[in-house]
Tab-separated table of C-alpha atoms and ligand atoms in Angstrom:
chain	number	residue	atom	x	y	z
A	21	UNK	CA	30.080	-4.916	-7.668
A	22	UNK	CA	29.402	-2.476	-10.398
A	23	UNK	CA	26.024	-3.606	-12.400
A	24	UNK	CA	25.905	-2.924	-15.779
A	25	UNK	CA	22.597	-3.088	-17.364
A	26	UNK	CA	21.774	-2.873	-20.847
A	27	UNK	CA	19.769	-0.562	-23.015
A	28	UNK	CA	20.192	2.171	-19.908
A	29	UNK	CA	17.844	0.468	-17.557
A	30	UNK	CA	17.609	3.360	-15.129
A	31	UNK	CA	14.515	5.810	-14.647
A	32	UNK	CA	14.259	8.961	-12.939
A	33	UNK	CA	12.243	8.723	-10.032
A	34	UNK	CA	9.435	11.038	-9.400
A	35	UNK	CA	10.077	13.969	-6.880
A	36	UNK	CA	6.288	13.686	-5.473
A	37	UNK	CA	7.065	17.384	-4.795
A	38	UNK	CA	8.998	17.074	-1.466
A	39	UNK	CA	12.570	16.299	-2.506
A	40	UNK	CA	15.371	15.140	-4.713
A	41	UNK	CA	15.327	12.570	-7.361
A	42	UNK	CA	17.608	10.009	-8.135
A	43	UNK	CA	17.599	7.931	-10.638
A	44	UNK	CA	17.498	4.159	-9.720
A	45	UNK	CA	18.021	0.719	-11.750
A	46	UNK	CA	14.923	-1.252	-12.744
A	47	UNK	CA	15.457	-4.388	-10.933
A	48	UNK	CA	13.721	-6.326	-13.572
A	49	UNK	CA	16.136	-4.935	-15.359
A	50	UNK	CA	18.738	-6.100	-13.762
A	51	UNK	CA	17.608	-9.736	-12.940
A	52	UNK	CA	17.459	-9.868	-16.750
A	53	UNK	CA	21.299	-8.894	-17.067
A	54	UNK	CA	23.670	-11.649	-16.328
A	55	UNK	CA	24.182	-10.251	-12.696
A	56	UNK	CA	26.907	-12.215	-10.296
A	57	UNK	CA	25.723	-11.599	-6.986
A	58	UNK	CA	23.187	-9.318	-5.528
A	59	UNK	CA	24.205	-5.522	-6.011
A	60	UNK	CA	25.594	-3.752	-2.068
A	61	UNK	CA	22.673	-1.049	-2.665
A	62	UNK	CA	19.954	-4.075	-2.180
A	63	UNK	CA	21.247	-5.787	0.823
A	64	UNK	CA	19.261	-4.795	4.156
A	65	UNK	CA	21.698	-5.900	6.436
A	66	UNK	CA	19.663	-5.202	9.403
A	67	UNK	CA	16.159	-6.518	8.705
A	68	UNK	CA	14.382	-6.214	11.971
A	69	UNK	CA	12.740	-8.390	14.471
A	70	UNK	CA	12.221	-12.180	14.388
A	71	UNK	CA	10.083	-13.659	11.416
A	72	UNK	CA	7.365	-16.098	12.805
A	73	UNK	CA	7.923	-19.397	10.711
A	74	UNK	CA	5.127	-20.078	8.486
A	75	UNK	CA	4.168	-22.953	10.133
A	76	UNK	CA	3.695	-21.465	13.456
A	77	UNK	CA	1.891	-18.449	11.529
A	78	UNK	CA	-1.022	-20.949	10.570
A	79	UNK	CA	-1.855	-20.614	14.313
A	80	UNK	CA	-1.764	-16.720	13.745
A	81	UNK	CA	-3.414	-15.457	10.765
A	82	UNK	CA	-5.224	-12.209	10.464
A	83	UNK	CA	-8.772	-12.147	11.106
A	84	UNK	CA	-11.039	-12.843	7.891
A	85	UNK	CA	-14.044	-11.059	7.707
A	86	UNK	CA	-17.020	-12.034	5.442
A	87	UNK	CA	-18.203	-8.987	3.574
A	88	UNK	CA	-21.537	-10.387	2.654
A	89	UNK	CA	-22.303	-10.443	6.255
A	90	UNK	CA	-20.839	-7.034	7.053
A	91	UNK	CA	-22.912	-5.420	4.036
A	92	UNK	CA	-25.836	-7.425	5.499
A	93	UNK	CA	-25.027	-5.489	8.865
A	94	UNK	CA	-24.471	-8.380	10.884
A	95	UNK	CA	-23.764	-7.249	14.734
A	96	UNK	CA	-20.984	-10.638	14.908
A	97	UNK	CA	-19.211	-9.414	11.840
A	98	UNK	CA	-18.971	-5.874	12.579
A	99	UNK	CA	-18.031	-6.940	15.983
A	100	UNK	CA	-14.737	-8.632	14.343
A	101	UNK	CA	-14.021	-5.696	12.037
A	102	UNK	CA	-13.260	-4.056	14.898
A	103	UNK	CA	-11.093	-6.407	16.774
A	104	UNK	CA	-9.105	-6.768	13.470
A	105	UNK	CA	-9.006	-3.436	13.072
A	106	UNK	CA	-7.816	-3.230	16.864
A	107	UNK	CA	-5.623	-5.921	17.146
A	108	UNK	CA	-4.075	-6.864	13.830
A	109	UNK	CA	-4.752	-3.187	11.475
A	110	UNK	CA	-5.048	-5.929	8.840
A	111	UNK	CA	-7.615	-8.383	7.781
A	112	UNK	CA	-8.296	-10.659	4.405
A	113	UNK	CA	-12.221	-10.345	3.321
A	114	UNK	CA	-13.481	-12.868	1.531
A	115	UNK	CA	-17.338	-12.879	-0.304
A	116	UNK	CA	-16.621	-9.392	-0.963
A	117	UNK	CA	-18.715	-10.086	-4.663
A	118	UNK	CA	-16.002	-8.584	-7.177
A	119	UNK	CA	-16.073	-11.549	-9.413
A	120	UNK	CA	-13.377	-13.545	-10.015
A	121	UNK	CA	-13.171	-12.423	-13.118
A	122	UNK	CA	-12.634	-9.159	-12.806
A	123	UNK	CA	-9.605	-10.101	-10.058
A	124	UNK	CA	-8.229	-12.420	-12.846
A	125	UNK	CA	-8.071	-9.473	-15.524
A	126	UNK	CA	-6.498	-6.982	-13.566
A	127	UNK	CA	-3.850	-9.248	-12.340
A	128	UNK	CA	-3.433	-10.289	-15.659
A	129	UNK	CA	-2.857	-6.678	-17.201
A	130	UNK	CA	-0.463	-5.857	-14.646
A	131	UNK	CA	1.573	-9.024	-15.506
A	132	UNK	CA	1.424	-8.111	-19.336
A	133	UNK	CA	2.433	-4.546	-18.521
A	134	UNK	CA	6.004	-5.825	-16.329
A	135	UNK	CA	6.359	-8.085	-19.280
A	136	UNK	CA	6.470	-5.341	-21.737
A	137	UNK	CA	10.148	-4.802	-22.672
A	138	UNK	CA	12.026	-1.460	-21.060
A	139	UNK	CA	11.983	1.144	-23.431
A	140	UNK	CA	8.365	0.905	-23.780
A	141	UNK	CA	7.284	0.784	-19.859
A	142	UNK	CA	10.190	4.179	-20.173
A	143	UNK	CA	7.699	6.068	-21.663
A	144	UNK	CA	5.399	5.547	-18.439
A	145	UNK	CA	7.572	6.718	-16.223
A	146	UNK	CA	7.443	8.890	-13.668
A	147	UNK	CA	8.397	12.614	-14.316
A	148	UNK	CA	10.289	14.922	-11.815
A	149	UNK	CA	7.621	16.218	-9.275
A	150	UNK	CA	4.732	13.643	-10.356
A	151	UNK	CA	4.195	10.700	-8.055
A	152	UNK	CA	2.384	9.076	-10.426
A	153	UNK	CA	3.816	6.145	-13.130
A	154	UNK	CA	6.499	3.739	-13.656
A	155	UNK	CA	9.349	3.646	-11.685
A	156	UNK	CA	10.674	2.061	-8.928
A	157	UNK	CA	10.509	3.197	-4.855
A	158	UNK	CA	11.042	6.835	-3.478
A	159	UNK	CA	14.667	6.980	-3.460
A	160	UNK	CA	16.285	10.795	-1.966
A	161	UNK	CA	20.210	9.366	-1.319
A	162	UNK	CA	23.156	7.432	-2.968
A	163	UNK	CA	23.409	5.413	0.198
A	164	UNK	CA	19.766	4.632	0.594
A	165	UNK	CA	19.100	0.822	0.637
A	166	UNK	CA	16.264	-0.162	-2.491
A	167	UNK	CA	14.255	-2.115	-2.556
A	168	UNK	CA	13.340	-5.723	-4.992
A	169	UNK	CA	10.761	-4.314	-6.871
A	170	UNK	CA	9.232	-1.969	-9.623
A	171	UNK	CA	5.898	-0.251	-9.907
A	172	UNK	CA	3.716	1.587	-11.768
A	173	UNK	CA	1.403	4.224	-9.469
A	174	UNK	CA	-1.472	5.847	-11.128
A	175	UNK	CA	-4.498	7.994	-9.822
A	176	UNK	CA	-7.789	6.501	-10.521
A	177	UNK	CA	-10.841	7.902	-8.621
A	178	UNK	CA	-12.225	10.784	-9.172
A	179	UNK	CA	-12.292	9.720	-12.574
A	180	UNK	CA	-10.970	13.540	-13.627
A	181	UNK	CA	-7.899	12.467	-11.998
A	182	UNK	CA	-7.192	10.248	-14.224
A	183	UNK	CA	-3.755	10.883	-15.876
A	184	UNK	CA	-3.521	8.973	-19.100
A	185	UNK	CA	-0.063	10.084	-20.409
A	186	UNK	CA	0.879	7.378	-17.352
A	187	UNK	CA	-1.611	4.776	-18.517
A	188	UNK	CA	0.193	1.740	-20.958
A	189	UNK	CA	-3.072	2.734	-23.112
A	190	UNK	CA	-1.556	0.694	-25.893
A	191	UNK	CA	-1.269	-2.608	-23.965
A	192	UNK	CA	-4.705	-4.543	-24.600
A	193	UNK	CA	-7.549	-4.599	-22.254
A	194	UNK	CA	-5.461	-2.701	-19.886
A	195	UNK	CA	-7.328	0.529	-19.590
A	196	UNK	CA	-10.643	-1.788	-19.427
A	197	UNK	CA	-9.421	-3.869	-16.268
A	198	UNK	CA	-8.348	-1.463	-14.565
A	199	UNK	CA	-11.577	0.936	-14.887
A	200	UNK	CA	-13.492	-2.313	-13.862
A	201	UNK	CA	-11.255	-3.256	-11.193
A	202	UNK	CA	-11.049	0.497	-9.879
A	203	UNK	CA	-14.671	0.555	-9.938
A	204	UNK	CA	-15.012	-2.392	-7.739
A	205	UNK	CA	-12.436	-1.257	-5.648
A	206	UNK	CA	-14.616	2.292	-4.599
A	207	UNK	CA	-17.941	0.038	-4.383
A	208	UNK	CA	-16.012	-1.887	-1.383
A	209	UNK	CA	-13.843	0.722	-0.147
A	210	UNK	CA	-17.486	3.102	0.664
A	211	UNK	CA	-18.996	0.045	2.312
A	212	UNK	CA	-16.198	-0.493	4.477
A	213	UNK	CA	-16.120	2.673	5.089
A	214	UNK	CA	-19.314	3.128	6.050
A	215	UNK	CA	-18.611	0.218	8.620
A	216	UNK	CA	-15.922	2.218	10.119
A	217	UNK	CA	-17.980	5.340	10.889
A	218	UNK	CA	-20.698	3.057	12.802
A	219	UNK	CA	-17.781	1.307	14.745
A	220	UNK	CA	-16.170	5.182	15.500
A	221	UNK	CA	-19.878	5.923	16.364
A	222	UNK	CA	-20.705	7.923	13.551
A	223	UNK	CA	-23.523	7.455	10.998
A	224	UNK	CA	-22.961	5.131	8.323
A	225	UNK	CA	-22.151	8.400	6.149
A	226	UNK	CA	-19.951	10.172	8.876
A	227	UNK	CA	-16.744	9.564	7.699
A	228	UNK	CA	-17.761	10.347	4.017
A	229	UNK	CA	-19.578	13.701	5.180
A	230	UNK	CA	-16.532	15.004	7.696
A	231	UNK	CA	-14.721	15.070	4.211
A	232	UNK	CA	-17.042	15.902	1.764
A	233	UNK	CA	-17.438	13.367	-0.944
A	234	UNK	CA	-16.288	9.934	-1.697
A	235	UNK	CA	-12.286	8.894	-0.642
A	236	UNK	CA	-10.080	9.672	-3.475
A	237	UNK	CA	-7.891	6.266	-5.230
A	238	UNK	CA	-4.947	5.527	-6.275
A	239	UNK	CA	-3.627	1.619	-7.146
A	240	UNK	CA	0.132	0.777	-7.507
A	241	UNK	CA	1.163	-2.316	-8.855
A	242	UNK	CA	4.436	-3.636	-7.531
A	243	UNK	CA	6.502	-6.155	-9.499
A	244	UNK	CA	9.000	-8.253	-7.519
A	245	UNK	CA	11.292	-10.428	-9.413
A	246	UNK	CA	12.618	-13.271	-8.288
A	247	UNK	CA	15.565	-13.227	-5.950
A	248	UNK	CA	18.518	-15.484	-5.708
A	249	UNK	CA	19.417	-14.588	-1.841
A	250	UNK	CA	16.146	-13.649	-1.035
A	251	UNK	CA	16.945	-13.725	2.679
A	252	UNK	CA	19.783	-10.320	2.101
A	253	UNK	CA	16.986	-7.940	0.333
A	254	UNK	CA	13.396	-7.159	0.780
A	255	UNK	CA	10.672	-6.198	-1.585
A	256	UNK	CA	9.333	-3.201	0.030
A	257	UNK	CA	10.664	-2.370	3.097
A	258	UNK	CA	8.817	-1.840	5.980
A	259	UNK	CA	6.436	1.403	6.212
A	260	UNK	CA	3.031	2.327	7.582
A	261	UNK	CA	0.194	3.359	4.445
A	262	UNK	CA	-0.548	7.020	4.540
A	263	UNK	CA	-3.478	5.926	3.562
A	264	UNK	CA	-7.151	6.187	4.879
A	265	UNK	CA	-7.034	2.015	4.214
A	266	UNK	CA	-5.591	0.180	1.633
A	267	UNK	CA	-7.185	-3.150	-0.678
A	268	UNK	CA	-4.297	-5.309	-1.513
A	269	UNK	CA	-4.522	-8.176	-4.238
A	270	UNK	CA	-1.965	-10.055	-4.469
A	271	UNK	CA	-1.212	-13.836	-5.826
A	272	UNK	CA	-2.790	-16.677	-4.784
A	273	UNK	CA	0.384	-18.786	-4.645
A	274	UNK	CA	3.381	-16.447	-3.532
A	275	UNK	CA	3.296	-15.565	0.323
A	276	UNK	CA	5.059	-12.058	0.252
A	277	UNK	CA	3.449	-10.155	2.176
A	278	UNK	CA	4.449	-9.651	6.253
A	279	UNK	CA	2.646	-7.389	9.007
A	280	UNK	CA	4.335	-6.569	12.330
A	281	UNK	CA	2.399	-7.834	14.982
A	282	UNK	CA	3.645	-8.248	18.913
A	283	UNK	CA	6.831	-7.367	17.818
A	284	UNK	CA	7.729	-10.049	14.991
A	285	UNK	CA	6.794	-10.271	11.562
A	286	UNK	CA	4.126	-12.711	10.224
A	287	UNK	CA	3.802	-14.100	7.122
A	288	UNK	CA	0.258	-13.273	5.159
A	289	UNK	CA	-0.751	-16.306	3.532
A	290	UNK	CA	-3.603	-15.325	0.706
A	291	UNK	CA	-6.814	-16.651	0.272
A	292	UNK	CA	-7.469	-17.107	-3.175
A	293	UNK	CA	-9.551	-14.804	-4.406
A	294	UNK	CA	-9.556	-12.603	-1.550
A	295	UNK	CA	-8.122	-8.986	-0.587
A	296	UNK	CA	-6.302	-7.673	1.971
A	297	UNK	CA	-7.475	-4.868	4.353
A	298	UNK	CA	-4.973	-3.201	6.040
A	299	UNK	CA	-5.896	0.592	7.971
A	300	UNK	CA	-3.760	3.375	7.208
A	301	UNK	CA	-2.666	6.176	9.170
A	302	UNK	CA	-5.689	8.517	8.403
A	303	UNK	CA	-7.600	6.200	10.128
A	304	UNK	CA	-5.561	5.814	13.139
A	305	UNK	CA	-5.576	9.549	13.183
A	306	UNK	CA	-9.209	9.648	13.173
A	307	UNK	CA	-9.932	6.880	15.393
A	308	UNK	CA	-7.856	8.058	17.715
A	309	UNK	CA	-5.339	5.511	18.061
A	310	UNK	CA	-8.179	2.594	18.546
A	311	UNK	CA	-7.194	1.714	14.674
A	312	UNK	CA	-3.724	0.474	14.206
A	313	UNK	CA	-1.693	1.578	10.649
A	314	UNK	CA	0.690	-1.646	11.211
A	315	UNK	CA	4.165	-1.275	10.077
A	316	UNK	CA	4.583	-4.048	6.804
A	317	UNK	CA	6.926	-5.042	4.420
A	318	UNK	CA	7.039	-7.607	1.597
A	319	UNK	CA	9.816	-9.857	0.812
A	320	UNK	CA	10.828	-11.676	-2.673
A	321	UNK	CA	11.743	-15.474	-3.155
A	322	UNK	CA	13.860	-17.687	-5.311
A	323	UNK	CA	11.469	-19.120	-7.415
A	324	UNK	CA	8.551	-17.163	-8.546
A	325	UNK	CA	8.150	-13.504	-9.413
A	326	UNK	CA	5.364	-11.652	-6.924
A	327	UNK	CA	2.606	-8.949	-8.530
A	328	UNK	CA	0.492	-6.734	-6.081
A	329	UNK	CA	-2.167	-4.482	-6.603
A	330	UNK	CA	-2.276	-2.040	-3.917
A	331	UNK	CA	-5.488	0.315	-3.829
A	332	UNK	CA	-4.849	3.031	-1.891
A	333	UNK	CA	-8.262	5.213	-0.011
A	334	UNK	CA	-7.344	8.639	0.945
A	335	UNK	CA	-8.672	11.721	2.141
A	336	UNK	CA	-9.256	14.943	-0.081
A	337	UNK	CA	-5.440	17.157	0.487
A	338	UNK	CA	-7.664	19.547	1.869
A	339	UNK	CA	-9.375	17.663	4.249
A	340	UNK	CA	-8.306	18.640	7.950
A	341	UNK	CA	-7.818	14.891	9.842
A	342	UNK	CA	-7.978	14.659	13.562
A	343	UNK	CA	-10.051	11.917	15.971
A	344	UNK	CA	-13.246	12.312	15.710
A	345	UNK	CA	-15.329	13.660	18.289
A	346	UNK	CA	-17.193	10.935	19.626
A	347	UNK	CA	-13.383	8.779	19.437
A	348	UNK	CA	-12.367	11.503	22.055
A	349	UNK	CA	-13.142	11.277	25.858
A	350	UNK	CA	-11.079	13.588	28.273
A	351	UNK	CA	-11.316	10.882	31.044
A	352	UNK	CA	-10.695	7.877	29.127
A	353	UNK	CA	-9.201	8.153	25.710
A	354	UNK	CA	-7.822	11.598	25.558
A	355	UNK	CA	-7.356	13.252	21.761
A	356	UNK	CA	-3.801	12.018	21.125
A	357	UNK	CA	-3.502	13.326	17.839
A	358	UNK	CA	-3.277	17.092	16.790
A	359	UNK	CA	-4.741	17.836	13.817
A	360	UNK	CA	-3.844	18.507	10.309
A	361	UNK	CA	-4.215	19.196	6.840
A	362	UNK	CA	-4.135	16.018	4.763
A	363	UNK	CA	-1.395	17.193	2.473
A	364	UNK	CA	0.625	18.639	5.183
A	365	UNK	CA	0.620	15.106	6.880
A	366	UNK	CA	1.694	13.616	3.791
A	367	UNK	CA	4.150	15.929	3.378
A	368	UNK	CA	5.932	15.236	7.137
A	369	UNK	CA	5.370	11.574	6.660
A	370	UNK	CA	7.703	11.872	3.269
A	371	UNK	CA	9.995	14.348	4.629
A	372	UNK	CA	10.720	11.979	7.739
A	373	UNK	CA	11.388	9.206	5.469
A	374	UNK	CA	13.902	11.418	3.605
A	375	UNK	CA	15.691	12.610	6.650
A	376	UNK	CA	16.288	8.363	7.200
A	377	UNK	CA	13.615	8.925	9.885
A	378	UNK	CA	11.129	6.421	11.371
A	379	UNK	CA	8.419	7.540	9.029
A	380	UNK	CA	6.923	4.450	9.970
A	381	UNK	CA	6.029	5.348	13.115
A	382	UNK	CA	5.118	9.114	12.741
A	383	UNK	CA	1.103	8.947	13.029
A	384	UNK	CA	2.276	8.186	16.799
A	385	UNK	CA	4.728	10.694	16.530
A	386	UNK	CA	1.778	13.259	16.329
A	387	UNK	CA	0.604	11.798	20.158
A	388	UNK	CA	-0.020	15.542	20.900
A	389	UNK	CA	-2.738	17.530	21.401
A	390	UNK	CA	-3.750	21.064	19.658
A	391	UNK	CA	-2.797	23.049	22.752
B	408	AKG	O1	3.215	-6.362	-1.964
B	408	AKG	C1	2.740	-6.316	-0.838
B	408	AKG	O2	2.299	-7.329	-0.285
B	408	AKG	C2	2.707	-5.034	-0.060
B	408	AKG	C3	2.591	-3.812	-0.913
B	408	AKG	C4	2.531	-2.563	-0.083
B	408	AKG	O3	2.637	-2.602	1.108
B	408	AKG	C5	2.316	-1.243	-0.728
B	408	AKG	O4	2.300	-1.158	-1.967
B	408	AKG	O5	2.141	-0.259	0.045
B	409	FE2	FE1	1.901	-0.760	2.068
């Protein structure tokens, strides 16, 4: 079925540098229009493994780790950062001391900013080779599948990469909440990764020193609409963060979220108030494969509209990533990663994805060593 949608509710999606453009529908946009049935382009018709039932998924939730003991350096909780980290790649931390408030605003400004009408969040949007702004997911083909959801994706630390022709600077108290909430977000993100040099057997400022400076930011908000056949599309579709971890905030109410773990996909149920952890390829790199990036996806529902705020922790482009030295033992864990330029493993990861391969999976893909 052909969807019309009024007042040209299409965007041009960024390039981010390594391929075509398309342009693709805002599917806000087209909730909003009097739609008949979901559009062929959105249905996944092959969705991938068996979904453990929520109920069954009580027994199975990620770990939850209490930062105030980890800051504290408590031997038990560190000891569980790293079984989560091992076992699930994803963990909810609660006491992590960003006041509520602060959690409140930002998901607040992201809700105004979906809420503004088209044509204004249009003049956000991303611009052919820019990664950054509104738009909607990387799209390279007519016959690609999309996904449920908008987003707006803007850089945020170092400060100077701040891009403010991409920032809704007229919407109120955006531009404050998200400095705040940014701000909060590098506070936790150095802690925890201080916690993961100790547990690669580093000093507390390894990881932070092998690159030279603090882990660079970037938060995307995603936007997911409600869906009348929620069970034939997905939100995001399943992919690995090329990240070196990611802080996800999310609603309290709306279960969206779903991580791959022995082979099925399980429901994340949120603690209110808390945030996600999930490790990101960088760190599997560097961990040498002791860290899992777990493949996740997010799916929509009938009844409520989803917003997440994913903060994403990267290295520098320039930084070279590899497993670190003491993660490597010739007898017992040999290096199973090669390494690489930061921006060069960004780029394979996105030029995988456009050839319609298993991007997903290509931090294992790279299970070889130098020579
Ligand atoms: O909305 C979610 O729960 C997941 C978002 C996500 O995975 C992402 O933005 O990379
Ligand atoms: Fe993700």
């Amino acid at each position: 079925m052909e969807v019309r949608v009024e007042n040209g509710g299409s965007c041009e999606v960024g390039k981010s540098g390594w391929g075509q453009s398309l342009p693709v529908p805002s599917i806000q946009e087209i909730v909003r229009s009097d739609f008949q049935s979901v559009p062929q382009r959105y249905i996944h018709e092959n969705k991938g493994g068996p979904i453990i039932s929520e109920d069954l998924a009580d027994s199975l939730e990620i770990p939850v780790i209490d930062f105030s003991f980890l800051a504290k350096g408590d031997e038990d909780e560190v000891q569980k950062l790293h079984l989560a980290c091992k076992d699930w790649g994803f963990f909810q931390v609660i006491n992590h001391g960003v006041k509520e408030e602060i959690l409140e605003k930002m998901k607040a400004a992201v809700a105004a900013f979906f809420e503004l009408p088209f044509q204004e969040k249009k003049k956000y949007a991303k611009a052919e080779n820019e990664i950054e702004g509104y738009g909607q997911n990387f799209v390279v083909s007519e016959h690609q599948k999309l996904d449920w959801s908008d987003m707006i994706f803007l850089f945020t630390f170092p400060s100077q990469n701040r891009n403010f022709k991409f920032w809704p600077l007229s919407l109120p108290g955006f531009k404050e909440a998200l400095e705040e909430y940014s701000r909060e977000m590098q506070k936790l993100a150095e802690e925890l990764q201080a916690n993961f040099s100790v547990l690669m057997g580093l000093k507390r400022d390894g990881l932070k020193r092998l690159q030279g400076g603090e882990l660079k930011q970037g938060i995307r908000m995603n936007y997911y609409p409600i869906c009348s056949r929620p069970d034939l599309v997905l939100g995001i579709s399943p992919h690995s963060d090329g990240t070196s971890f990611t802080l996800l905030l999310q609603d309290d109410d709306v279960t969206g979220l779903q991580i791959k773990h022995n082979e099925a996909w399980v429901p994340v149920k949120p603690i209110p108030n808390s945030l996600i952890v999930n490790i990101g390829d960088a760190t599997e790199i560097q961990s040498n494969g002791m860290y899992k990036s777990i493949e996740h996806r997010a799916v929509t529902n009938e009844k409520k509209p989803r917003i997440s705020i994913a903060t994403f922790m990267f290295p520098d482009d320039e930084q070279e990533i590899g497993p670190v030295e003491t993660m490597i033992d010739d007898q017992n864990r040999p290096k199973l990663y090669r390494n690489i330029k930061y921006v060069d493993y960004v780029r394979e990861k996105f030029s995988r994805k456009m050839e319609g391969k298993a991007h997903t999976q290509f931090a294992k893909l790279r299970a070889t060593s130098d020579h």
